[in-house]
Amino acid sequence: MAKRKQTHTPEEDIQFLEAHLAGTLRPISPPKELVQRLGARIRMPSRSEITLRFTDWRRVFLIFGGVVSGMLVLVTVARALYYLAGRKM
Amino acid sequence: MEYNEEEILQHASQGDRDSFGQLYAHYVERIFNYVYYRTGNTHDAEDLTARVFQRAMKHIVNYTDRGVPFSAWLYRIAHNLVANWHRDRSRKQEIPLDDLPILPTKGDHPERNLVRSQEQDVLLKMIRTLPAERQNLLILKFVENMSNAEIGAIMGRSEGAVKSLYHRTLLALRDQLEDQNLNLEGE
């Protein structure tokens, strides 16, 4: 960067400026990993989407009901097995 | 495979994720470039680029071709998110202008990318002091190599208005250089 020399016409100044802008604002290539990582992030639901799912009470009720039912089935099977094993002994 | 944007857009707007993936692959670099030059760091550029495409995916069902190209629609989303980012950032802290990292530019030798000249640093700092719409204009013109008409479609201005704004921006930059008593050497 040099000190200003009054040897250029205003048009030349603008041309130099445009040339330097073209040299400074060049398209960049983001790393491939970054593009892949971004792609994966886009396929993932965003935080706001996840929050939205939890405001859907019907869905929350179904998920909760499903989890509780599954646990009850597991407990019943475990109790039955325990009872059967106890009787044999 | 040929890229037929009209057809891809039609499928994507019906919820086809593969079609949206094609749009993503086509535009991700351009949006990343835009956001990178507007934010000045790769971390936020990555985050905001992801949010641009997440928002686009969410709203693509509402996208209708009204003579405005899809790219303009994407750039507007990017512009709004970057504006929000700057607003939030200004409330918290200032962005260090020297932190714009050097990423590989297209068509250059890797060694050349490692050195960004002092002139380019000064110019980048000056560009980032310009009003947002002037920064947009310069990025779209030089980084994206767009015509005034294309820039006008994105910025919601006429071709003539873009041309005029571009000229005023160059004059403002030249005046700033003069004020700082600096001269750009011819290449």
mmCIF file of N, CA and C in Angstrom, chain A residues 1-11 13-31 33-49 52-53, chain B residues 17 20 24 28-29 32-33 36-37 46-47 49-50 53-54 57-58 103-106 108 112-113 118-120 122-124 127 138-139 142-143 166 170-171 173-174 177-178 181-187:
data_model
loop_
_atom_site.group_PDB
_atom_site.id
_atom_site.type_symbol
_atom_site.label_atom_id
_atom_site.label_comp_id
_atom_site.label_asym_id
_atom_site.label_seq_id
_atom_site.Cartn_x
_atom_site.Cartn_y
_atom_site.Cartn_z
ATOM 1 N N MET A 1 0.860 -1.188 0.000
ATOM 2 C CA MET A 1 0.000 0.000 0.000
ATOM 3 C C MET A 1 0.894 1.234 0.000
ATOM 4 N N ALA A 2 0.787 2.033 -0.995
ATOM 5 C CA ALA A 2 1.671 3.189 -1.101
ATOM 6 C C ALA A 2 0.910 4.463 -0.786
ATOM 7 N N LYS A 3 1.661 5.481 -0.473
ATOM 8 C CA LYS A 3 1.031 6.779 -0.238
ATOM 9 C C LYS A 3 0.483 7.306 -1.563
ATOM 10 N N ARG A 4 -0.580 8.085 -1.468
ATOM 11 C CA ARG A 4 -1.259 8.552 -2.682
ATOM 12 C C ARG A 4 -0.344 9.456 -3.514
ATOM 13 N N LYS A 5 -0.262 9.101 -4.778
ATOM 14 C CA LYS A 5 0.486 9.955 -5.694
ATOM 15 C C LYS A 5 -0.541 10.577 -6.630
ATOM 16 N N GLN A 6 -0.518 11.864 -6.821
ATOM 17 C CA GLN A 6 -1.523 12.546 -7.647
ATOM 18 C C GLN A 6 -1.176 12.438 -9.127
ATOM 19 N N THR A 7 -0.997 11.229 -9.603
ATOM 20 C CA THR A 7 -0.639 11.060 -11.012
ATOM 21 C C THR A 7 -1.751 10.387 -11.795
ATOM 22 N N HIS A 8 -2.771 9.852 -11.083
ATOM 23 C CA HIS A 8 -3.850 9.149 -11.761
ATOM 24 C C HIS A 8 -5.053 10.054 -11.961
ATOM 25 N N THR A 9 -5.741 9.831 -13.058
ATOM 26 C CA THR A 9 -7.010 10.547 -13.265
ATOM 27 C C THR A 9 -8.073 9.843 -12.433
ATOM 28 N N PRO A 10 -9.199 10.505 -12.148
ATOM 29 C CA PRO A 10 -10.261 9.842 -11.365
ATOM 30 C C PRO A 10 -10.717 8.534 -12.021
ATOM 31 N N GLU A 11 -10.774 8.494 -13.361
ATOM 32 C CA GLU A 11 -11.209 7.265 -14.061
ATOM 33 C C GLU A 11 -10.210 6.137 -13.814
ATOM 34 N N ASP A 13 -8.262 5.866 -11.226
ATOM 35 C CA ASP A 13 -8.428 5.457 -9.823
ATOM 36 C C ASP A 13 -9.546 4.417 -9.695
ATOM 37 N N ILE A 14 -10.659 4.698 -10.371
ATOM 38 C CA ILE A 14 -11.812 3.782 -10.314
ATOM 39 C C ILE A 14 -11.449 2.439 -10.949
ATOM 40 N N GLN A 15 -10.699 2.493 -12.052
ATOM 41 C CA GLN A 15 -10.296 1.240 -12.718
ATOM 42 C C GLN A 15 -9.373 0.410 -11.823
ATOM 43 N N PHE A 16 -8.429 1.083 -11.178
ATOM 44 C CA PHE A 16 -7.524 0.371 -10.248
ATOM 45 C C PHE A 16 -8.330 -0.241 -9.105
ATOM 46 N N LEU A 17 -9.276 0.563 -8.618
ATOM 47 C CA LEU A 17 -10.105 0.098 -7.504
ATOM 48 C C LEU A 17 -10.889 -1.150 -7.917
ATOM 49 N N GLU A 18 -11.468 -1.115 -9.109
ATOM 50 C CA GLU A 18 -12.226 -2.279 -9.596
ATOM 51 C C GLU A 18 -11.317 -3.497 -9.736
ATOM 52 N N ALA A 19 -10.104 -3.263 -10.237
ATOM 53 C CA ALA A 19 -9.156 -4.377 -10.402
ATOM 54 C C ALA A 19 -8.810 -4.972 -9.037
ATOM 55 N N HIS A 20 -8.623 -4.106 -8.051
ATOM 56 C CA HIS A 20 -8.287 -4.601 -6.715
ATOM 57 C C HIS A 20 -9.470 -5.283 -6.040
ATOM 58 N N LEU A 21 -10.662 -4.767 -6.313
ATOM 59 C CA LEU A 21 -11.855 -5.422 -5.759
ATOM 60 C C LEU A 21 -11.982 -6.829 -6.336
ATOM 61 N N ALA A 22 -11.709 -6.932 -7.637
ATOM 62 C CA ALA A 22 -11.786 -8.258 -8.278
ATOM 63 C C ALA A 22 -10.743 -9.202 -7.681
ATOM 64 N N GLY A 23 -9.598 -8.658 -7.302
ATOM 65 C CA GLY A 23 -8.550 -9.488 -6.709
ATOM 66 C C GLY A 23 -8.823 -9.841 -5.253
ATOM 67 N N THR A 24 -9.581 -8.982 -4.588
ATOM 68 C CA THR A 24 -9.842 -9.188 -3.157
ATOM 69 C C THR A 24 -11.085 -10.043 -2.935
ATOM 70 N N LEU A 25 -12.142 -9.728 -3.648
ATOM 71 C CA LEU A 25 -13.405 -10.463 -3.479
ATOM 72 C C LEU A 25 -13.452 -11.603 -4.491
ATOM 73 N N ARG A 26 -12.695 -12.644 -4.195
ATOM 74 C CA ARG A 26 -12.649 -13.791 -5.109
ATOM 75 C C ARG A 26 -13.498 -14.927 -4.549
ATOM 76 N N PRO A 27 -14.118 -15.704 -5.431
ATOM 77 C CA PRO A 27 -14.889 -16.839 -4.913
ATOM 78 C C PRO A 27 -13.984 -17.827 -4.195
ATOM 79 N N ILE A 28 -14.451 -18.330 -3.088
ATOM 80 C CA ILE A 28 -13.654 -19.288 -2.329
ATOM 81 C C ILE A 28 -14.291 -20.679 -2.432
ATOM 82 N N SER A 29 -13.468 -21.683 -2.242
ATOM 83 C CA SER A 29 -13.978 -23.064 -2.254
ATOM 84 C C SER A 29 -14.040 -23.571 -0.824
ATOM 85 N N PRO A 30 -15.236 -23.735 -0.272
ATOM 86 C CA PRO A 30 -15.286 -24.293 1.080
ATOM 87 C C PRO A 30 -14.762 -25.723 1.080
ATOM 88 N N PRO A 31 -14.085 -26.156 2.145
ATOM 89 C CA PRO A 31 -13.571 -27.527 2.183
ATOM 90 C C PRO A 31 -14.700 -28.550 1.997
ATOM 91 N N GLU A 33 -15.229 -31.351 3.409
ATOM 92 C CA GLU A 33 -15.794 -31.864 4.677
ATOM 93 C C GLU A 33 -16.886 -30.918 5.169
ATOM 94 N N LEU A 34 -16.626 -29.622 4.972
ATOM 95 C CA LEU A 34 -17.589 -28.620 5.430
ATOM 96 C C LEU A 34 -18.914 -28.766 4.670
ATOM 97 N N VAL A 35 -18.812 -28.982 3.357
ATOM 98 C CA VAL A 35 -20.015 -29.129 2.537
ATOM 99 C C VAL A 35 -20.786 -30.389 2.967
ATOM 100 N N GLN A 36 -20.027 -31.473 3.246
ATOM 101 C CA GLN A 36 -20.672 -32.718 3.679
ATOM 102 C C GLN A 36 -21.328 -32.545 5.054
ATOM 103 N N ARG A 37 -20.579 -31.856 5.949
ATOM 104 C CA ARG A 37 -21.092 -31.631 7.295
ATOM 105 C C ARG A 37 -22.383 -30.799 7.240
ATOM 106 N N LEU A 38 -22.364 -29.795 6.376
ATOM 107 C CA LEU A 38 -23.543 -28.948 6.214
ATOM 108 C C LEU A 38 -24.718 -29.748 5.686
ATOM 109 N N GLY A 39 -24.431 -30.610 4.713
ATOM 110 C CA GLY A 39 -25.476 -31.455 4.133
ATOM 111 C C GLY A 39 -26.124 -32.320 5.198
ATOM 112 N N ALA A 40 -25.275 -32.869 6.075
ATOM 113 C CA ALA A 40 -25.787 -33.724 7.154
ATOM 114 C C ALA A 40 -26.631 -32.908 8.121
ATOM 115 N N ARG A 41 -26.182 -31.687 8.393
ATOM 116 C CA ARG A 41 -26.925 -30.823 9.326
ATOM 117 C C ARG A 41 -28.290 -30.467 8.776
ATOM 118 N N ILE A 42 -28.347 -30.274 7.472
ATOM 119 C CA ILE A 42 -29.616 -29.879 6.869
ATOM 120 C C ILE A 42 -30.612 -31.026 6.926
ATOM 121 N N ARG A 43 -30.111 -32.248 6.783
ATOM 122 C CA ARG A 43 -31.013 -33.399 6.836
ATOM 123 C C ARG A 43 -31.529 -33.630 8.261
ATOM 124 N N MET A 44 -30.734 -33.183 9.245
ATOM 125 C CA MET A 44 -31.161 -33.317 10.647
ATOM 126 C C MET A 44 -32.252 -32.287 10.918
ATOM 127 N N PRO A 45 -33.291 -32.644 11.694
ATOM 128 C CA PRO A 45 -34.277 -31.621 12.013
ATOM 129 C C PRO A 45 -33.652 -30.528 12.882
ATOM 130 N N SER A 46 -34.049 -29.316 12.636
ATOM 131 C CA SER A 46 -33.484 -28.204 13.404
ATOM 132 C C SER A 46 -34.048 -28.215 14.821
ATOM 133 N N ARG A 47 -33.416 -27.473 15.713
ATOM 134 C CA ARG A 47 -33.852 -27.421 17.110
ATOM 135 C C ARG A 47 -35.305 -26.948 17.209
ATOM 136 N N SER A 48 -35.623 -25.949 16.370
ATOM 137 C CA SER A 48 -36.987 -25.406 16.434
ATOM 138 C C SER A 48 -38.006 -26.463 16.006
ATOM 139 N N GLU A 49 -37.610 -27.307 15.010
ATOM 140 C CA GLU A 49 -38.515 -28.377 14.560
ATOM 141 C C GLU A 49 -38.763 -29.376 15.686
ATOM 142 N N LEU A 52 -41.000 -27.946 18.192
ATOM 143 C CA LEU A 52 -42.355 -27.926 17.654
ATOM 144 C C LEU A 52 -43.041 -29.277 17.837
ATOM 145 N N ARG A 53 -42.258 -30.351 17.662
ATOM 146 C CA ARG A 53 -42.822 -31.696 17.816
ATOM 147 C C ARG A 53 -43.331 -31.908 19.240
ATOM 148 N N ARG B 17 -37.053 -34.735 -0.807
ATOM 149 C CA ARG B 17 -35.785 -34.331 -0.176
ATOM 150 C C ARG B 17 -34.598 -34.507 -1.115
ATOM 151 N N PHE B 20 -34.369 -31.541 -3.216
ATOM 152 C CA PHE B 20 -33.818 -30.425 -2.438
ATOM 153 C C PHE B 20 -32.305 -30.593 -2.277
ATOM 154 N N TYR B 24 -29.397 -28.009 -3.047
ATOM 155 C CA TYR B 24 -28.355 -27.731 -2.049
ATOM 156 C C TYR B 24 -26.967 -27.852 -2.690
ATOM 157 N N VAL B 28 -24.833 -24.473 -2.591
ATOM 158 C CA VAL B 28 -24.177 -24.353 -1.280
ATOM 159 C C VAL B 28 -22.906 -23.486 -1.331
ATOM 160 N N GLU B 29 -22.120 -23.638 -2.365
ATOM 161 C CA GLU B 29 -20.872 -22.858 -2.433
ATOM 162 C C GLU B 29 -21.161 -21.366 -2.566
ATOM 163 N N PHE B 32 -22.493 -20.043 0.695
ATOM 164 C CA PHE B 32 -21.404 -20.007 1.674
ATOM 165 C C PHE B 32 -20.477 -18.811 1.399
ATOM 166 N N ASN B 33 -20.146 -18.589 0.125
ATOM 167 C CA ASN B 33 -19.301 -17.454 -0.244
ATOM 168 C C ASN B 33 -19.909 -16.137 0.219
ATOM 169 N N TYR B 36 -19.879 -15.945 4.004
ATOM 170 C CA TYR B 36 -18.490 -15.843 4.483
ATOM 171 C C TYR B 36 -17.981 -14.402 4.375
ATOM 172 N N TYR B 37 -18.229 -13.775 3.231
ATOM 173 C CA TYR B 37 -17.755 -12.392 3.075
ATOM 174 C C TYR B 37 -18.558 -11.410 3.917
ATOM 175 N N GLU B 46 -20.568 -21.175 8.239
ATOM 176 C CA GLU B 46 -21.074 -22.549 8.169
ATOM 177 C C GLU B 46 -22.451 -22.644 8.838
ATOM 178 N N ASP B 47 -22.528 -22.056 10.031
ATOM 179 C CA ASP B 47 -23.775 -22.103 10.786
ATOM 180 C C ASP B 47 -24.912 -21.425 10.021
ATOM 181 N N THR B 49 -25.054 -20.725 6.788
ATOM 182 C CA THR B 49 -25.370 -21.405 5.522
ATOM 183 C C THR B 49 -26.318 -22.571 5.800
ATOM 184 N N ALA B 50 -26.043 -23.310 6.867
ATOM 185 C CA ALA B 50 -26.930 -24.425 7.229
ATOM 186 C C ALA B 50 -28.336 -23.905 7.506
ATOM 187 N N PHE B 53 -30.352 -23.033 4.329
ATOM 188 C CA PHE B 53 -30.936 -24.178 3.634
ATOM 189 C C PHE B 53 -32.035 -24.846 4.470
ATOM 190 N N GLN B 54 -31.886 -24.812 5.792
ATOM 191 C CA GLN B 54 -32.959 -25.364 6.640
ATOM 192 C C GLN B 54 -34.234 -24.535 6.453
ATOM 193 N N MET B 57 -35.694 -25.198 3.033
ATOM 194 C CA MET B 57 -36.357 -26.499 2.968
ATOM 195 C C MET B 57 -37.747 -26.419 3.627
ATOM 196 N N LYS B 58 -37.800 -25.665 4.704
ATOM 197 C CA LYS B 58 -39.066 -25.531 5.439
ATOM 198 C C LYS B 58 -40.112 -24.763 4.614
ATOM 199 N N LEU B 103 -9.263 -18.602 2.950
ATOM 200 C CA LEU B 103 -9.702 -19.894 2.422
ATOM 201 C C LEU B 103 -9.218 -19.985 0.979
ATOM 202 N N PRO B 104 -9.036 -21.211 0.474
ATOM 203 C CA PRO B 104 -8.552 -21.326 -0.899
ATOM 204 C C PRO B 104 -9.525 -20.708 -1.890
ATOM 205 N N THR B 105 -8.993 -19.887 -2.768
ATOM 206 C CA THR B 105 -9.845 -19.301 -3.799
ATOM 207 C C THR B 105 -9.738 -20.160 -5.050
ATOM 208 N N LYS B 106 -10.735 -20.037 -5.898
ATOM 209 C CA LYS B 106 -10.784 -20.889 -7.085
ATOM 210 C C LYS B 106 -9.759 -20.461 -8.126
ATOM 211 N N ASP B 108 -6.512 -20.680 -8.273
ATOM 212 C CA ASP B 108 -5.227 -20.139 -7.856
ATOM 213 C C ASP B 108 -4.321 -21.228 -7.329
ATOM 214 N N ARG B 112 -0.300 -19.157 -3.316
ATOM 215 C CA ARG B 112 -0.701 -17.771 -3.453
ATOM 216 C C ARG B 112 -1.807 -17.420 -2.452
ATOM 217 N N ASN B 113 -2.595 -18.452 -2.100
ATOM 218 C CA ASN B 113 -3.700 -18.199 -1.176
ATOM 219 C C ASN B 113 -3.226 -17.903 0.233
ATOM 220 N N GLN B 118 -1.390 -6.742 1.931
ATOM 221 C CA GLN B 118 -1.815 -5.686 2.845
ATOM 222 C C GLN B 118 -2.923 -4.856 2.202
ATOM 223 N N GLU B 119 -2.788 -4.648 0.892
ATOM 224 C CA GLU B 119 -3.800 -3.874 0.160
ATOM 225 C C GLU B 119 -5.160 -4.547 0.253
ATOM 226 N N GLN B 120 -5.169 -5.868 0.082
ATOM 227 C CA GLN B 120 -6.431 -6.595 0.128
ATOM 228 C C GLN B 120 -7.043 -6.545 1.523
ATOM 229 N N VAL B 122 -6.675 -4.122 3.715
ATOM 230 C CA VAL B 122 -7.218 -2.770 3.919
ATOM 231 C C VAL B 122 -8.548 -2.628 3.185
ATOM 232 N N LEU B 123 -8.560 -3.135 1.965
ATOM 233 C CA LEU B 123 -9.764 -3.039 1.151
ATOM 234 C C LEU B 123 -10.924 -3.825 1.776
ATOM 235 N N LEU B 124 -10.610 -5.018 2.293
ATOM 236 C CA LEU B 124 -11.648 -5.829 2.944
ATOM 237 C C LEU B 124 -12.218 -5.102 4.152
ATOM 238 N N ILE B 127 -14.483 -2.402 2.912
ATOM 239 C CA ILE B 127 -15.741 -2.946 2.384
ATOM 240 C C ILE B 127 -16.684 -3.257 3.543
ATOM 241 N N LEU B 138 -21.294 -5.472 -3.842
ATOM 242 C CA LEU B 138 -19.915 -5.806 -4.216
ATOM 243 C C LEU B 138 -19.681 -7.318 -4.201
ATOM 244 N N ILE B 139 -20.250 -7.990 -3.205
ATOM 245 C CA ILE B 139 -20.063 -9.454 -3.111
ATOM 246 C C ILE B 139 -20.723 -10.136 -4.311
ATOM 247 N N PHE B 142 -18.622 -9.173 -7.585
ATOM 248 C CA PHE B 142 -17.261 -9.697 -7.754
ATOM 249 C C PHE B 142 -17.137 -11.174 -7.382
ATOM 250 N N VAL B 143 -17.741 -11.564 -6.281
ATOM 251 C CA VAL B 143 -17.599 -12.971 -5.864
ATOM 252 C C VAL B 143 -18.498 -13.857 -6.734
ATOM 253 N N TYR B 166 -23.730 1.067 -7.593
ATOM 254 C CA TYR B 166 -22.373 0.542 -7.770
ATOM 255 C C TYR B 166 -21.389 1.694 -7.969
ATOM 256 N N LEU B 170 -18.269 2.775 -5.497
ATOM 257 C CA LEU B 170 -16.858 2.902 -5.903
ATOM 258 C C LEU B 170 -16.314 4.276 -5.522
ATOM 259 N N LEU B 171 -17.122 5.295 -5.753
ATOM 260 C CA LEU B 171 -16.673 6.653 -5.407
ATOM 261 C C LEU B 171 -16.455 6.778 -3.893
ATOM 262 N N LEU B 173 -15.673 4.376 -1.828
ATOM 263 C CA LEU B 173 -14.450 3.643 -1.473
ATOM 264 C C LEU B 173 -13.208 4.443 -1.858
ATOM 265 N N ARG B 174 -13.258 5.027 -3.041
ATOM 266 C CA ARG B 174 -12.115 5.837 -3.494
ATOM 267 C C ARG B 174 -11.881 7.008 -2.540
ATOM 268 N N LEU B 177 -10.260 5.868 0.590
ATOM 269 C CA LEU B 177 -8.823 5.644 0.380
ATOM 270 C C LEU B 177 -8.072 6.967 0.385
ATOM 271 N N GLU B 178 -8.692 7.959 -0.237
ATOM 272 C CA GLU B 178 -8.062 9.288 -0.276
ATOM 273 C C GLU B 178 -7.963 9.888 1.117
ATOM 274 N N ASN B 181 -5.267 8.680 2.850
ATOM 275 C CA ASN B 181 -4.026 8.980 2.144
ATOM 276 C C ASN B 181 -3.356 7.714 1.590
ATOM 277 N N LEU B 182 -4.177 6.820 1.095
ATOM 278 C CA LEU B 182 -3.655 5.563 0.557
ATOM 279 C C LEU B 182 -3.918 5.484 -0.937
ATOM 280 N N ASN B 183 -3.059 4.763 -1.606
ATOM 281 C CA ASN B 183 -3.207 4.607 -3.043
ATOM 282 C C ASN B 183 -3.067 3.137 -3.410
ATOM 283 N N LEU B 184 -3.971 2.648 -4.264
ATOM 284 C CA LEU B 184 -3.844 1.268 -4.742
ATOM 285 C C LEU B 184 -2.951 1.290 -5.978
ATOM 286 N N GLU B 185 -1.928 0.491 -5.931
ATOM 287 C CA GLU B 185 -1.027 0.437 -7.086
ATOM 288 C C GLU B 185 -1.690 -0.327 -8.211
ATOM 289 N N GLY B 186 -1.437 0.057 -9.441
ATOM 290 C CA GLY B 186 -1.946 -0.690 -10.594
ATOM 291 C C GLY B 186 -1.267 -2.032 -10.673
ATOM 292 N N GLU B 187 -2.015 -3.061 -11.200
ATOM 293 C CA GLU B 187 -1.448 -4.418 -11.251
ATOM 294 C C GLU B 187 -0.700 -4.634 -12.549
#
